[in-house]
PDB file of C-alpha atoms in Angstrom:
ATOM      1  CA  UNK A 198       0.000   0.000   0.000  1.00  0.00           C
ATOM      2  CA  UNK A 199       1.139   3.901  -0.125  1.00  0.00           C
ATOM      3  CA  UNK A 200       3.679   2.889  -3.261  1.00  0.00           C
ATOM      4  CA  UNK A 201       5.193  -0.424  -1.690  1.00  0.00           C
ATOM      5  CA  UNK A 202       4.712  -3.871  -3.786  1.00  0.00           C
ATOM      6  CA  UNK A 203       6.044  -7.040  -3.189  1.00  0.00           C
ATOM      7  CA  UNK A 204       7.395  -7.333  -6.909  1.00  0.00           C
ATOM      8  CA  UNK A 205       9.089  -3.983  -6.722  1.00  0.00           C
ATOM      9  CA  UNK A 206      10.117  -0.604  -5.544  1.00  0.00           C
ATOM     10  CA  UNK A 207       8.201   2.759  -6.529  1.00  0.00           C
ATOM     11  CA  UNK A 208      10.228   4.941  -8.854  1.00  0.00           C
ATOM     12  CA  UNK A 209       9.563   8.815  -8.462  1.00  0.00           C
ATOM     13  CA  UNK A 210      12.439  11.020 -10.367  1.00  0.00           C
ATOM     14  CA  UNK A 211      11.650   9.967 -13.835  1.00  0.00           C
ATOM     15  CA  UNK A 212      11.540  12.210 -17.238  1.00  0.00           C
ATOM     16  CA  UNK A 213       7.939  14.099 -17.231  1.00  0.00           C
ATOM     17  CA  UNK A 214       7.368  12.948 -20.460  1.00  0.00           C
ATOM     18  CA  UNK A 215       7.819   9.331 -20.000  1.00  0.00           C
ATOM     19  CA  UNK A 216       6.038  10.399 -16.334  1.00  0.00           C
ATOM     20  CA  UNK A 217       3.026  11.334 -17.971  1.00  0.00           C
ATOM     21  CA  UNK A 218       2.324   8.818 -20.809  1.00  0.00           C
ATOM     22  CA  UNK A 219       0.695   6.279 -18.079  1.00  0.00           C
ATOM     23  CA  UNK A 220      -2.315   9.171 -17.494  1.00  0.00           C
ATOM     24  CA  UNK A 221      -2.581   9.142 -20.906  1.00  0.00           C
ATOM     25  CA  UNK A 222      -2.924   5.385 -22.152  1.00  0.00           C
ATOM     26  CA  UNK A 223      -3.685   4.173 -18.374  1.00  0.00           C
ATOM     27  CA  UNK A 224      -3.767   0.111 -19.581  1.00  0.00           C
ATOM     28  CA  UNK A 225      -1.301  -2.272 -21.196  1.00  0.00           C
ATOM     29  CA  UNK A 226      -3.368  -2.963 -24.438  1.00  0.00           C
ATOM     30  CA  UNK A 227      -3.576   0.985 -24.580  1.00  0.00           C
ATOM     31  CA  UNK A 228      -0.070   1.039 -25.392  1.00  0.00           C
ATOM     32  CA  UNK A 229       1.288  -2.077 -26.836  1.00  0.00           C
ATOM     33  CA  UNK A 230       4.245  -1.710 -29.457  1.00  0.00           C
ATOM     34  CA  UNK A 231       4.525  -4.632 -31.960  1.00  0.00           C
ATOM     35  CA  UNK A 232       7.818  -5.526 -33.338  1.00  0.00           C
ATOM     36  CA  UNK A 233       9.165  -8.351 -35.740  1.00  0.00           C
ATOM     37  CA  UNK A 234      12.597  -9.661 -36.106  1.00  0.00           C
ATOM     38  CA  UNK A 235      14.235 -12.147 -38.104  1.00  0.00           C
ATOM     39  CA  UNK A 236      16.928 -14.395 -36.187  1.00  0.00           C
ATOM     40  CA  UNK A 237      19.433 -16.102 -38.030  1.00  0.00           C
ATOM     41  CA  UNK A 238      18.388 -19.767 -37.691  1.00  0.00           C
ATOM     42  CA  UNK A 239      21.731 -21.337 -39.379  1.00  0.00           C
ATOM     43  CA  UNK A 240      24.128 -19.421 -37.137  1.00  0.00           C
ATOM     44  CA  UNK A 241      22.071 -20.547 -33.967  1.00  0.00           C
ATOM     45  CA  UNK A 242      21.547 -23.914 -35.756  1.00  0.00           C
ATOM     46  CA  UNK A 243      25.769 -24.107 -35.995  1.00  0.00           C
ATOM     47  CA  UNK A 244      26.080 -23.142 -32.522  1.00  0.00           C
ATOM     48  CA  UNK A 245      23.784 -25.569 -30.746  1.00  0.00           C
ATOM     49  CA  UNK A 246      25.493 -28.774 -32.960  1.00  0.00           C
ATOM     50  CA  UNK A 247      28.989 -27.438 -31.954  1.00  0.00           C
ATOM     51  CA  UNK A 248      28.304 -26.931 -28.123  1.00  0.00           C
ATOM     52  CA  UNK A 249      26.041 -30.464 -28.705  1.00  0.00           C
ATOM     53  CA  UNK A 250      29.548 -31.890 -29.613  1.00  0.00           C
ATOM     54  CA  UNK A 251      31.029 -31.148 -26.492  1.00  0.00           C
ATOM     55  CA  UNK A 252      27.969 -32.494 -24.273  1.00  0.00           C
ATOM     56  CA  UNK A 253      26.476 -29.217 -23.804  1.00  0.00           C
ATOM     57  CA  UNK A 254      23.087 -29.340 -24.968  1.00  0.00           C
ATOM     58  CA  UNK A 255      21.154 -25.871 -25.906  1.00  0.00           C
ATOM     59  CA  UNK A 256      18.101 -25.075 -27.162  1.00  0.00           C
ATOM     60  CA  UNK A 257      16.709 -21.941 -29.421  1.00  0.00           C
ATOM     61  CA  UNK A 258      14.516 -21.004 -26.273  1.00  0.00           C
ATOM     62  CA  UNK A 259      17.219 -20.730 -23.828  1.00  0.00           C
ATOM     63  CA  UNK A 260      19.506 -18.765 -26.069  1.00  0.00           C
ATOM     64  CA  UNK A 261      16.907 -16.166 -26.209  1.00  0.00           C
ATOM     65  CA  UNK A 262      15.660 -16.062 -22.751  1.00  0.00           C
ATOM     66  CA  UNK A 263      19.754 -15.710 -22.088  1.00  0.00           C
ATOM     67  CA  UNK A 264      19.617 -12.643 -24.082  1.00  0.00           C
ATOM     68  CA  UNK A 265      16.937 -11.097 -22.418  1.00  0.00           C
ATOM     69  CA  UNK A 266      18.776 -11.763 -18.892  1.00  0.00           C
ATOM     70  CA  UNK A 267      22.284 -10.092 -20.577  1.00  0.00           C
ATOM     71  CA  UNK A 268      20.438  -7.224 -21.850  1.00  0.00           C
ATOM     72  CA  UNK A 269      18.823  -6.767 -18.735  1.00  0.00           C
ATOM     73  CA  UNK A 270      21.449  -6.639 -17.159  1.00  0.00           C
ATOM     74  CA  UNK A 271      23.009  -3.965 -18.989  1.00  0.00           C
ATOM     75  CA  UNK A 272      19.457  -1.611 -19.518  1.00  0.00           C
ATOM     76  CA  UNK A 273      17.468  -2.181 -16.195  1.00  0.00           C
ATOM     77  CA  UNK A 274      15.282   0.328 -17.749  1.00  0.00           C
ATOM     78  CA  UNK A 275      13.337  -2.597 -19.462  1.00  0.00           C
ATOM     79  CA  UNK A 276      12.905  -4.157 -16.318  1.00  0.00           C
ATOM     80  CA  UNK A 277       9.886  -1.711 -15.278  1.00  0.00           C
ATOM     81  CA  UNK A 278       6.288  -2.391 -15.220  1.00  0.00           C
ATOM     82  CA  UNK A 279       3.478   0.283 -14.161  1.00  0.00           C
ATOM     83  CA  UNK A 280       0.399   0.238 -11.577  1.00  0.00           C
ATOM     84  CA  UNK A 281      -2.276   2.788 -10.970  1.00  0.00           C
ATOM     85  CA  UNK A 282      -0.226   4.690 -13.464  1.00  0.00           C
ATOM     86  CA  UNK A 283       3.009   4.724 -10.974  1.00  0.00           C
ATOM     87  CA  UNK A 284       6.433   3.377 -12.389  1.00  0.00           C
ATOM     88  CA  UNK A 285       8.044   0.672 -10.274  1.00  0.00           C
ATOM     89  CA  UNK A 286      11.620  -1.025 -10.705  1.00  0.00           C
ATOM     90  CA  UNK A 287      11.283  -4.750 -10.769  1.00  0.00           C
ATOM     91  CA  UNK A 288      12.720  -6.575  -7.851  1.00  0.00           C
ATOM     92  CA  UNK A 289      14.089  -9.821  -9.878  1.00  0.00           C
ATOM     93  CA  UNK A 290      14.751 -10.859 -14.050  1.00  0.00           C
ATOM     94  CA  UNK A 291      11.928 -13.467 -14.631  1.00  0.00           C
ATOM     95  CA  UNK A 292      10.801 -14.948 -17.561  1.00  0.00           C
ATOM     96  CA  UNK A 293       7.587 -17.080 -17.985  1.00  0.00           C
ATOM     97  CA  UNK A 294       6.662 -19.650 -20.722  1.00  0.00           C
ATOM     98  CA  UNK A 295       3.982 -22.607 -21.212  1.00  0.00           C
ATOM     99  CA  UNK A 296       5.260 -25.941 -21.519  1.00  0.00           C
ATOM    100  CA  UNK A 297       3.516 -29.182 -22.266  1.00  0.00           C
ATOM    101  CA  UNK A 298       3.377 -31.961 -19.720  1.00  0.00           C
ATOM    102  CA  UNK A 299       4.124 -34.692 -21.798  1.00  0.00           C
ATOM    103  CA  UNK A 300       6.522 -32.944 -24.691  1.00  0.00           C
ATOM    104  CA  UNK A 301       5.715 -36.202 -26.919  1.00  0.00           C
ATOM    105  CA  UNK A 302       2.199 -35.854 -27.007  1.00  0.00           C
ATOM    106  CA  UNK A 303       0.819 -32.587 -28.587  1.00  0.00           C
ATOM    107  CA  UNK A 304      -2.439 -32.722 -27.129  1.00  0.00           C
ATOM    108  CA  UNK A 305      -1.241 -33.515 -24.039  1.00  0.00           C
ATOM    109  CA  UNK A 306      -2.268 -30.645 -21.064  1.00  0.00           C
ATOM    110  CA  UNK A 307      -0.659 -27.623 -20.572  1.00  0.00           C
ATOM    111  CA  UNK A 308       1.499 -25.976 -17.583  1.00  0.00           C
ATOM    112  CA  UNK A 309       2.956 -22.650 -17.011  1.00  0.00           C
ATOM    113  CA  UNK A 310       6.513 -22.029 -15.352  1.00  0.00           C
ATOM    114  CA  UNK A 311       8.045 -18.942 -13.918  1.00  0.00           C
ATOM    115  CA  UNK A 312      11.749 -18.519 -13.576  1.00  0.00           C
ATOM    116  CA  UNK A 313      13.769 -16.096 -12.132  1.00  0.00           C
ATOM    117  CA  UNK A 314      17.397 -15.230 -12.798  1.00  0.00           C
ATOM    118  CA  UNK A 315      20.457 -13.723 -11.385  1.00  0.00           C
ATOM    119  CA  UNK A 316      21.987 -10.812 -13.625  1.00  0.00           C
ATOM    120  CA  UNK A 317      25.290 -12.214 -13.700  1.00  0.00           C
ATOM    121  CA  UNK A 318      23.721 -15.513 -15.250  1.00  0.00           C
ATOM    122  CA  UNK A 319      26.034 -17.181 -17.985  1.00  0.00           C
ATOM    123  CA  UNK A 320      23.881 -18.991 -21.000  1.00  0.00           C
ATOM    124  CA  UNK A 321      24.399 -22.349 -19.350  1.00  0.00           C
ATOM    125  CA  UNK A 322      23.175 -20.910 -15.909  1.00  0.00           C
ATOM    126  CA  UNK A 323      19.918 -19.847 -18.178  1.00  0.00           C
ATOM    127  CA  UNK A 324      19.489 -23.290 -19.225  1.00  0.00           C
ATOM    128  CA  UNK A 325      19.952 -25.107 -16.322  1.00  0.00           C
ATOM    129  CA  UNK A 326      17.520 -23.153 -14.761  1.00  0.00           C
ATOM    130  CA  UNK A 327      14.822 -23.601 -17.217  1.00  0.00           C
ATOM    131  CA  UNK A 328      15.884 -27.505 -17.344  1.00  0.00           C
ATOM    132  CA  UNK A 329      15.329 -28.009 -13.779  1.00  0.00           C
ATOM    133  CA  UNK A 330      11.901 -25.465 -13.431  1.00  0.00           C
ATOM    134  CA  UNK A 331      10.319 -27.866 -16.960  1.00  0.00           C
ATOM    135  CA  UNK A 332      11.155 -31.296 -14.797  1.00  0.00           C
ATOM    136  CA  UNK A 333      10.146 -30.517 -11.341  1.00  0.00           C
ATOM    137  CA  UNK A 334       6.446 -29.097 -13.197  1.00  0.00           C
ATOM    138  CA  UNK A 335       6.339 -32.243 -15.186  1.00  0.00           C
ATOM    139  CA  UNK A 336       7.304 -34.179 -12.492  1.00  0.00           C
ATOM    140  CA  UNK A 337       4.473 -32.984 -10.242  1.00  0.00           C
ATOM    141  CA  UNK A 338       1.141 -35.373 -10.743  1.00  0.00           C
ATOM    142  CA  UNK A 339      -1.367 -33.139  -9.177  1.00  0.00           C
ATOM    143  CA  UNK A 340       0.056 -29.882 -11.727  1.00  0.00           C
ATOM    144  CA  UNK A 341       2.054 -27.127 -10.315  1.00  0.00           C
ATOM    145  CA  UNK A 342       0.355 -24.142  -8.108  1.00  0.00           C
ATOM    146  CA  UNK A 343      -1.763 -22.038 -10.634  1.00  0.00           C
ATOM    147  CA  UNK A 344      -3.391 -25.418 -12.271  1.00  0.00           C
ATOM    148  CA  UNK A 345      -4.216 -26.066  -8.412  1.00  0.00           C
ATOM    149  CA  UNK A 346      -5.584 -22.822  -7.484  1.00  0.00           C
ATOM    150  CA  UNK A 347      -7.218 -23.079 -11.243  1.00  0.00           C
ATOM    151  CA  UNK A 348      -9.234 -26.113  -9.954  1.00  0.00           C
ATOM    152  CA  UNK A 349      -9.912 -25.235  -6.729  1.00  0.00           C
ATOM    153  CA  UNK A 350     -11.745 -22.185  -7.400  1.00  0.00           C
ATOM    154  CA  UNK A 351     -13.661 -23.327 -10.644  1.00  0.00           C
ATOM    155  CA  UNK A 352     -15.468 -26.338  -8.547  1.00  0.00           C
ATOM    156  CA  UNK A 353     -17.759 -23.246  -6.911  1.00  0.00           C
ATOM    157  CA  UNK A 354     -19.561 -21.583  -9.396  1.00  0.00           C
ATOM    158  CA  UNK A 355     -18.589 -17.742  -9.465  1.00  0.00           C
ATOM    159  CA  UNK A 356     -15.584 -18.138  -6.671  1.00  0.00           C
ATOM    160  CA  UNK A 357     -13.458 -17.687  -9.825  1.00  0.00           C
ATOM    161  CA  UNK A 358     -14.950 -14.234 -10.434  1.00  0.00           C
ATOM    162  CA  UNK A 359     -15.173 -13.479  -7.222  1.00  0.00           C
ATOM    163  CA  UNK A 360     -11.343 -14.460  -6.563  1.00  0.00           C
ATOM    164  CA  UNK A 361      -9.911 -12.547  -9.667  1.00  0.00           C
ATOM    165  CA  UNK A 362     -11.753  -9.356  -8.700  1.00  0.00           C
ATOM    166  CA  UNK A 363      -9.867  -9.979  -5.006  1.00  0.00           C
ATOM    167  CA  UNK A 364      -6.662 -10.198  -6.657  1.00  0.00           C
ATOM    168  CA  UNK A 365      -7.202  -6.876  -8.548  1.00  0.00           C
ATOM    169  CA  UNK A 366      -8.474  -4.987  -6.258  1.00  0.00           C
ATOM    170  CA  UNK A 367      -5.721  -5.932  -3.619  1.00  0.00           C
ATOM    171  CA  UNK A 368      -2.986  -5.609  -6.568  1.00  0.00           C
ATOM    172  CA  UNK A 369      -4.256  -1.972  -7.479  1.00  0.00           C
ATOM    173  CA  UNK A 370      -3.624  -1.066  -3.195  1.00  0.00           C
ATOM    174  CA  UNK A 371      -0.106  -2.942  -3.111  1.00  0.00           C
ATOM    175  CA  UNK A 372      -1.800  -5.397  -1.308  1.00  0.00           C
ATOM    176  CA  UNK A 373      -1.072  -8.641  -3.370  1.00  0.00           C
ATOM    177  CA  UNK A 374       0.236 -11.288  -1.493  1.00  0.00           C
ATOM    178  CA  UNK A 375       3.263 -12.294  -2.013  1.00  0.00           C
ATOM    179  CA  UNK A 376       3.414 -15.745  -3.058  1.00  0.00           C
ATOM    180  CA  UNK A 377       1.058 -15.341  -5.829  1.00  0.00           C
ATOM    181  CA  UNK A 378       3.409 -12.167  -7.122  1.00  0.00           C
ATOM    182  CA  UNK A 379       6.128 -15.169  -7.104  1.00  0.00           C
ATOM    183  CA  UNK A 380       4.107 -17.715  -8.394  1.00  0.00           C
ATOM    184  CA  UNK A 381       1.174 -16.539 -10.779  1.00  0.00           C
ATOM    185  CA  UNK A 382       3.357 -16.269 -14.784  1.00  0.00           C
ATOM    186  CA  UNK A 383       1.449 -13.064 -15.202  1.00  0.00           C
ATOM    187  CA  UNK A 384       4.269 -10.981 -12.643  1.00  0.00           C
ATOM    188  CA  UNK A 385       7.063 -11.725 -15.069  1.00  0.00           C
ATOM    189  CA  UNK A 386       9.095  -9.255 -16.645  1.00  0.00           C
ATOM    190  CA  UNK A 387       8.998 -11.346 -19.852  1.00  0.00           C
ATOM    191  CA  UNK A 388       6.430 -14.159 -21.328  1.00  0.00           C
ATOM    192  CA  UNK A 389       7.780 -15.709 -24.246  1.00  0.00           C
ATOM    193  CA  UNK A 390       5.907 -18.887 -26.234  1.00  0.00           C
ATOM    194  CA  UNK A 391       7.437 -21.174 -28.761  1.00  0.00           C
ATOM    195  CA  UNK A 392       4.461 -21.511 -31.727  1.00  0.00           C
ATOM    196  CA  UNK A 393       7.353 -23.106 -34.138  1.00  0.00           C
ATOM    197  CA  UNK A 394       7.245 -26.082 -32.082  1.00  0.00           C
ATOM    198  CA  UNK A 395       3.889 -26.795 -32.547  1.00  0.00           C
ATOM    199  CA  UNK A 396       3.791 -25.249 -36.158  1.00  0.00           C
ATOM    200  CA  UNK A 397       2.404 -21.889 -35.732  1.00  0.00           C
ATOM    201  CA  UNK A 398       3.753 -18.950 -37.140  1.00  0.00           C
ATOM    202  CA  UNK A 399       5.494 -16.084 -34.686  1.00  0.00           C
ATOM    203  CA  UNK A 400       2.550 -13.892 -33.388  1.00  0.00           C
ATOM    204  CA  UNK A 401       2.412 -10.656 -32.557  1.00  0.00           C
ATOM    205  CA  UNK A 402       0.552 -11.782 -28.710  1.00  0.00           C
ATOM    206  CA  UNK A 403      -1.338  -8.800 -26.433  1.00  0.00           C
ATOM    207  CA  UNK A 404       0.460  -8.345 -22.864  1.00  0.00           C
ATOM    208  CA  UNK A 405      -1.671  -8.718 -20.182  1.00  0.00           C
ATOM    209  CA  UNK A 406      -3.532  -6.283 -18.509  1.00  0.00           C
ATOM    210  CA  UNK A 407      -3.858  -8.506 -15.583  1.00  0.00           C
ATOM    211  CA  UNK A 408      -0.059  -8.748 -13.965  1.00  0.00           C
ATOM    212  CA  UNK A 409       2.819  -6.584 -14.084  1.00  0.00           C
ATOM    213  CA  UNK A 410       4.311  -8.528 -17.859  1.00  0.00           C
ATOM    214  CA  UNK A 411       5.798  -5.589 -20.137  1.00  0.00           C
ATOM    215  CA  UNK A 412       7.161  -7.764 -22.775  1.00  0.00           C
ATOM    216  CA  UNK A 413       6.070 -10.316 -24.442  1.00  0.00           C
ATOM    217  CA  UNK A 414       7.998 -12.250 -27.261  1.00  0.00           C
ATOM    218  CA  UNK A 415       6.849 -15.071 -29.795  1.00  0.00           C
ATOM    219  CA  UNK A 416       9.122 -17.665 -31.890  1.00  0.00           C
ATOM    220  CA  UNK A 417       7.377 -18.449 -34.732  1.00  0.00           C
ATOM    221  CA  UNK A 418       8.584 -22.079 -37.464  1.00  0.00           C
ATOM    222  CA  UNK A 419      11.574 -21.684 -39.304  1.00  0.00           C
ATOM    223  CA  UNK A 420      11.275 -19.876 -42.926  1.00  0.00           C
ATOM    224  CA  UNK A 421      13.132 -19.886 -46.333  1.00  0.00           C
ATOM    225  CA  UNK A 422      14.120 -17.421 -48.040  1.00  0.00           C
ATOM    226  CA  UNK A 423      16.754 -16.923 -51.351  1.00  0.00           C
ATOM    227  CA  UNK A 424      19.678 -15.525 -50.577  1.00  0.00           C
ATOM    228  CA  UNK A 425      22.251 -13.996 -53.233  1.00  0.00           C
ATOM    229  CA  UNK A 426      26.509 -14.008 -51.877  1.00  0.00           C
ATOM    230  CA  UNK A 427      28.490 -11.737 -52.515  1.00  0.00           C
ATOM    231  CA  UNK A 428      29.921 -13.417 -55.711  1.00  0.00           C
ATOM    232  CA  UNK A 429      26.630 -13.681 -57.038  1.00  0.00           C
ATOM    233  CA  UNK A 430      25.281 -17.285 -56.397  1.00  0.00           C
ATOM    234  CA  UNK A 431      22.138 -17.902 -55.050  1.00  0.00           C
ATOM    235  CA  UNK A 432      21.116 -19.806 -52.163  1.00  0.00           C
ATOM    236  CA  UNK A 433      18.767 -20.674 -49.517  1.00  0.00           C
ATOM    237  CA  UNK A 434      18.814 -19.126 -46.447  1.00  0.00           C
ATOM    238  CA  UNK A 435      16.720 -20.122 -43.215  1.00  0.00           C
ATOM    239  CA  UNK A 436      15.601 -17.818 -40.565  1.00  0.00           C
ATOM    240  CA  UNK A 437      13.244 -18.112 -37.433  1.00  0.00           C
ATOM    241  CA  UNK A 438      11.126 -14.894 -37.550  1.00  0.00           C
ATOM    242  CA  UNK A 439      10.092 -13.451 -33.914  1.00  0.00           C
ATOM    243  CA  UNK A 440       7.129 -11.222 -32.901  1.00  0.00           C
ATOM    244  CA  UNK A 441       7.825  -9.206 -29.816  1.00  0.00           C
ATOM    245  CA  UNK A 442       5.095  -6.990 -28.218  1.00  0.00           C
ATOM    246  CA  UNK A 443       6.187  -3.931 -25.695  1.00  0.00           C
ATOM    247  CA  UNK A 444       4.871  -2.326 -23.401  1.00  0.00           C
ATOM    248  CA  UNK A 445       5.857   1.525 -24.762  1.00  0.00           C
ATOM    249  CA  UNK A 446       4.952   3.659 -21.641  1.00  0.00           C
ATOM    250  CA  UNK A 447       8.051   1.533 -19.918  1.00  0.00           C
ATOM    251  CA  UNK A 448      10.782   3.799 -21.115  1.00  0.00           C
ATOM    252  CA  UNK A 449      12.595   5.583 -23.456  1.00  0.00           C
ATOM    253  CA  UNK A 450      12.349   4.536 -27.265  1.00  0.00           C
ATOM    254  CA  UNK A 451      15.981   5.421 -27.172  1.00  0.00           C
ATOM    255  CA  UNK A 452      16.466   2.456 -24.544  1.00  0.00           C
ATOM    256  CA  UNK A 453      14.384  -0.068 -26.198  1.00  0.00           C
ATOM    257  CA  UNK A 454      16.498   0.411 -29.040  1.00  0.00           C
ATOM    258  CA  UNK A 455      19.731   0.109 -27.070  1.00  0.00           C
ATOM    259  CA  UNK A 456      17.606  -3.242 -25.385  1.00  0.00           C
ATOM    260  CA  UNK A 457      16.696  -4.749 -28.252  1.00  0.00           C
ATOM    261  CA  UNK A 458      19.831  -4.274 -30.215  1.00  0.00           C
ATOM    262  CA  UNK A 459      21.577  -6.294 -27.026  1.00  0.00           C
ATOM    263  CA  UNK A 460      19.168  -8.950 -27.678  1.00  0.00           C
ATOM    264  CA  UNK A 461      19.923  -9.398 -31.274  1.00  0.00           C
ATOM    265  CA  UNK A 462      23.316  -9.530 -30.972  1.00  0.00           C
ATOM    266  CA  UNK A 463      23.613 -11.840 -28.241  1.00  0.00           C
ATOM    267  CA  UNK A 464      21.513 -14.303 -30.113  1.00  0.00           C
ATOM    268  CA  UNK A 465      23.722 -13.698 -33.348  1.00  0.00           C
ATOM    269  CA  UNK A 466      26.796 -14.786 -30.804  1.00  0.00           C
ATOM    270  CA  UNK A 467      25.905 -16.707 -28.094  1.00  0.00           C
ATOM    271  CA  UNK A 468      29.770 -17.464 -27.116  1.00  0.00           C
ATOM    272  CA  UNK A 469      29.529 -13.991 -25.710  1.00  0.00           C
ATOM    273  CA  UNK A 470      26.906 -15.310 -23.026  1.00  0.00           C
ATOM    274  CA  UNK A 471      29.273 -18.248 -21.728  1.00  0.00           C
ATOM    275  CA  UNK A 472      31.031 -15.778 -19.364  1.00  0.00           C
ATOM    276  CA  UNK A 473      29.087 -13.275 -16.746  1.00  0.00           C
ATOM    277  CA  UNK A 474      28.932 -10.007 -17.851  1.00  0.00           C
ATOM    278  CA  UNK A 475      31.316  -7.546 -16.632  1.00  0.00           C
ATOM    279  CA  UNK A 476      29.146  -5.471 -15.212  1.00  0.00           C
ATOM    280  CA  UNK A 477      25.718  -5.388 -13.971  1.00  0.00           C
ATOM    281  CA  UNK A 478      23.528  -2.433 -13.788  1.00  0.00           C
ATOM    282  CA  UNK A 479      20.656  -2.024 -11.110  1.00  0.00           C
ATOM    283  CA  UNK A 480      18.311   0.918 -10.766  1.00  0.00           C
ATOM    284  CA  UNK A 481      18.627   2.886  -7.301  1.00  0.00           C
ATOM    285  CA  UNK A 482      17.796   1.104  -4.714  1.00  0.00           C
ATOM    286  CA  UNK A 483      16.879  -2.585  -6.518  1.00  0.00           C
ATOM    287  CA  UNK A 484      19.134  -4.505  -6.041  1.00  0.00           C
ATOM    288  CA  UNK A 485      18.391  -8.528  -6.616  1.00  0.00           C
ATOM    289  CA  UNK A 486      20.267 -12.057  -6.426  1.00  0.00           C
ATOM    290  CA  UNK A 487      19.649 -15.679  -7.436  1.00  0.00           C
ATOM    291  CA  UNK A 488      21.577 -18.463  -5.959  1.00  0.00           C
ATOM    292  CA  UNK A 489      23.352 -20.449  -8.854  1.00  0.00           C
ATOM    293  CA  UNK A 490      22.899 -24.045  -6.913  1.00  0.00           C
ATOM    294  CA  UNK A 491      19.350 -23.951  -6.492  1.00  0.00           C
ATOM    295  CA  UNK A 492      16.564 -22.203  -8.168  1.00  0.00           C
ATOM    296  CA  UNK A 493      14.992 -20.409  -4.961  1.00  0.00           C
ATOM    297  CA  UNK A 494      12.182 -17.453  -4.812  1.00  0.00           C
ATOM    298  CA  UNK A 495      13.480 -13.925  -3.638  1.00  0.00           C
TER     299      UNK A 495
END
């Protein structure tokens, strides 16, 4: 209440202009940015078989969630989210995603994990968190916390619309408990789905207006495309095309472009991401660690 969250500290010296744009477009779908990129599927492709060669095994996903962690770490800017039109500095780097229970059947049911991650993170930190957070959801028979509370509350007609209009009325008072900041996917600083793997193309998804999620990123199936070299030949070229939607009223466009231009090139060179950064950059006052053994909440 008064400013204070559980997810994050209230930030008050900001640029008017930037200030201002949350009285103005006062919801997330009021100001969603959509983006597209193209990432280049062979160099990632070349990557994963040579690191797969030395018994590291990577994935697509994980190289991109590592990007987002590096380039958070360098532009903590990104790392904002908004509520009752008052900026607030995230208190931790998480990333949320849907996964399938049983990855060999397609129809199989669905859960959701939420991960977070320590700034100075290298790209096999990333993965081993995102290993471990997949197996102990699959692992659990009964489905992890949300498909529990999702049960729970649907067996009693309107307790679910009861419950959600709780939840947002004690998020809008900084009243939100904690454990459902930590656990509920929707208090992420980044949701990201994987529609190649089921076929789909990258989409261009709405954030949330429920939650605190100010970015939200989609890999869509590989695509073809001819390519002519430099000495005039022609061939194919393959390239994974990604839809990323933004919050706008977050920061800066001057620091998404900075952000996003982080992103790319880390995923052009993931080497770069098998070493911590040099340095890691906080906003004042938010400061946040994850121990490297064991996944833990904050």
């Amino acid at each position: 209440m008064f400013g204070r969250r559980p997810d994050g500290k209230r930030l008050k010296h900001l640029d008017p202009i930037v200030q201002i744009t949350p009285y103005l477009m006062p919801m997330r779908c009021d100001a969603q940015v959509f983006l597209q990129h193209n990432l280049d599927y062979e160099k990632m492709s070349r990557y994963i078989v040579s690191k797969s060669r030395e018994g590291e095994k990577i994935t697509f996903m994980q190289i991109i969630v590592a990007a987002y962690v590096r380039a958070v770490s360098q532009h903590p800017e990104i790392n904002r989210f908004i509520f009752n039109k008052q900026y607030y500095a995230r208190n931790n780097c998480s990333v949320s995603y849907t996964v399938l229970k049983d990855p060999q059947n397609p129809e199989s049911d669905e859960t959701t994990v939420r991960i977070c991650f320590d700034l100075t993170d290298t790209l096999f930190d990333v993965r081993d968190r995102m290993n471990r957070a997949v197996e102990t959801s699959r692992a659990t028979a009964d489905g992890d916390f949300v498909i529990r509370l999702a049960r729970a509350v649907l067996k009693i007609p309107g307790v679910a619309t009861f419950l959600v209009a709780a939840v947002k009325l004690l998020d809008r008072y900084g009243l939100m408990p904690g454990i459902l900041c930590r656990e509920l996917p929707f208090y992420s600083g980044l949701f990201i789905t994987n529609n190649g793997s089921i076929g789909l193309p990258a989409p261009l998804h709405h954030i949330y207006n429920f939650g605190d999620v100010s970015l939200f990123m989609g890999m869509g199936g590989v695509q073809k495309e001819a390519f002519v070299e430099p000495d005039g030949r022609t061939r194919m070229r393959r390239w994974m095309p990604m839809g990323i939607t933004a919050d706008e009223r977050v920061c800066s466009g001057a620091h998404y472009s900075a952000f996003f231009a982080d992103v790319m090139r880390m995923i052009a060179n993931p080497e770069e991401m098998e070493k911590p950064p040099e340095t890691v950059k906080f906003e004042e006052g938010v400061e946040y660690h994850v121990a490297k053994a064991a996944q833990k909440a904050e």
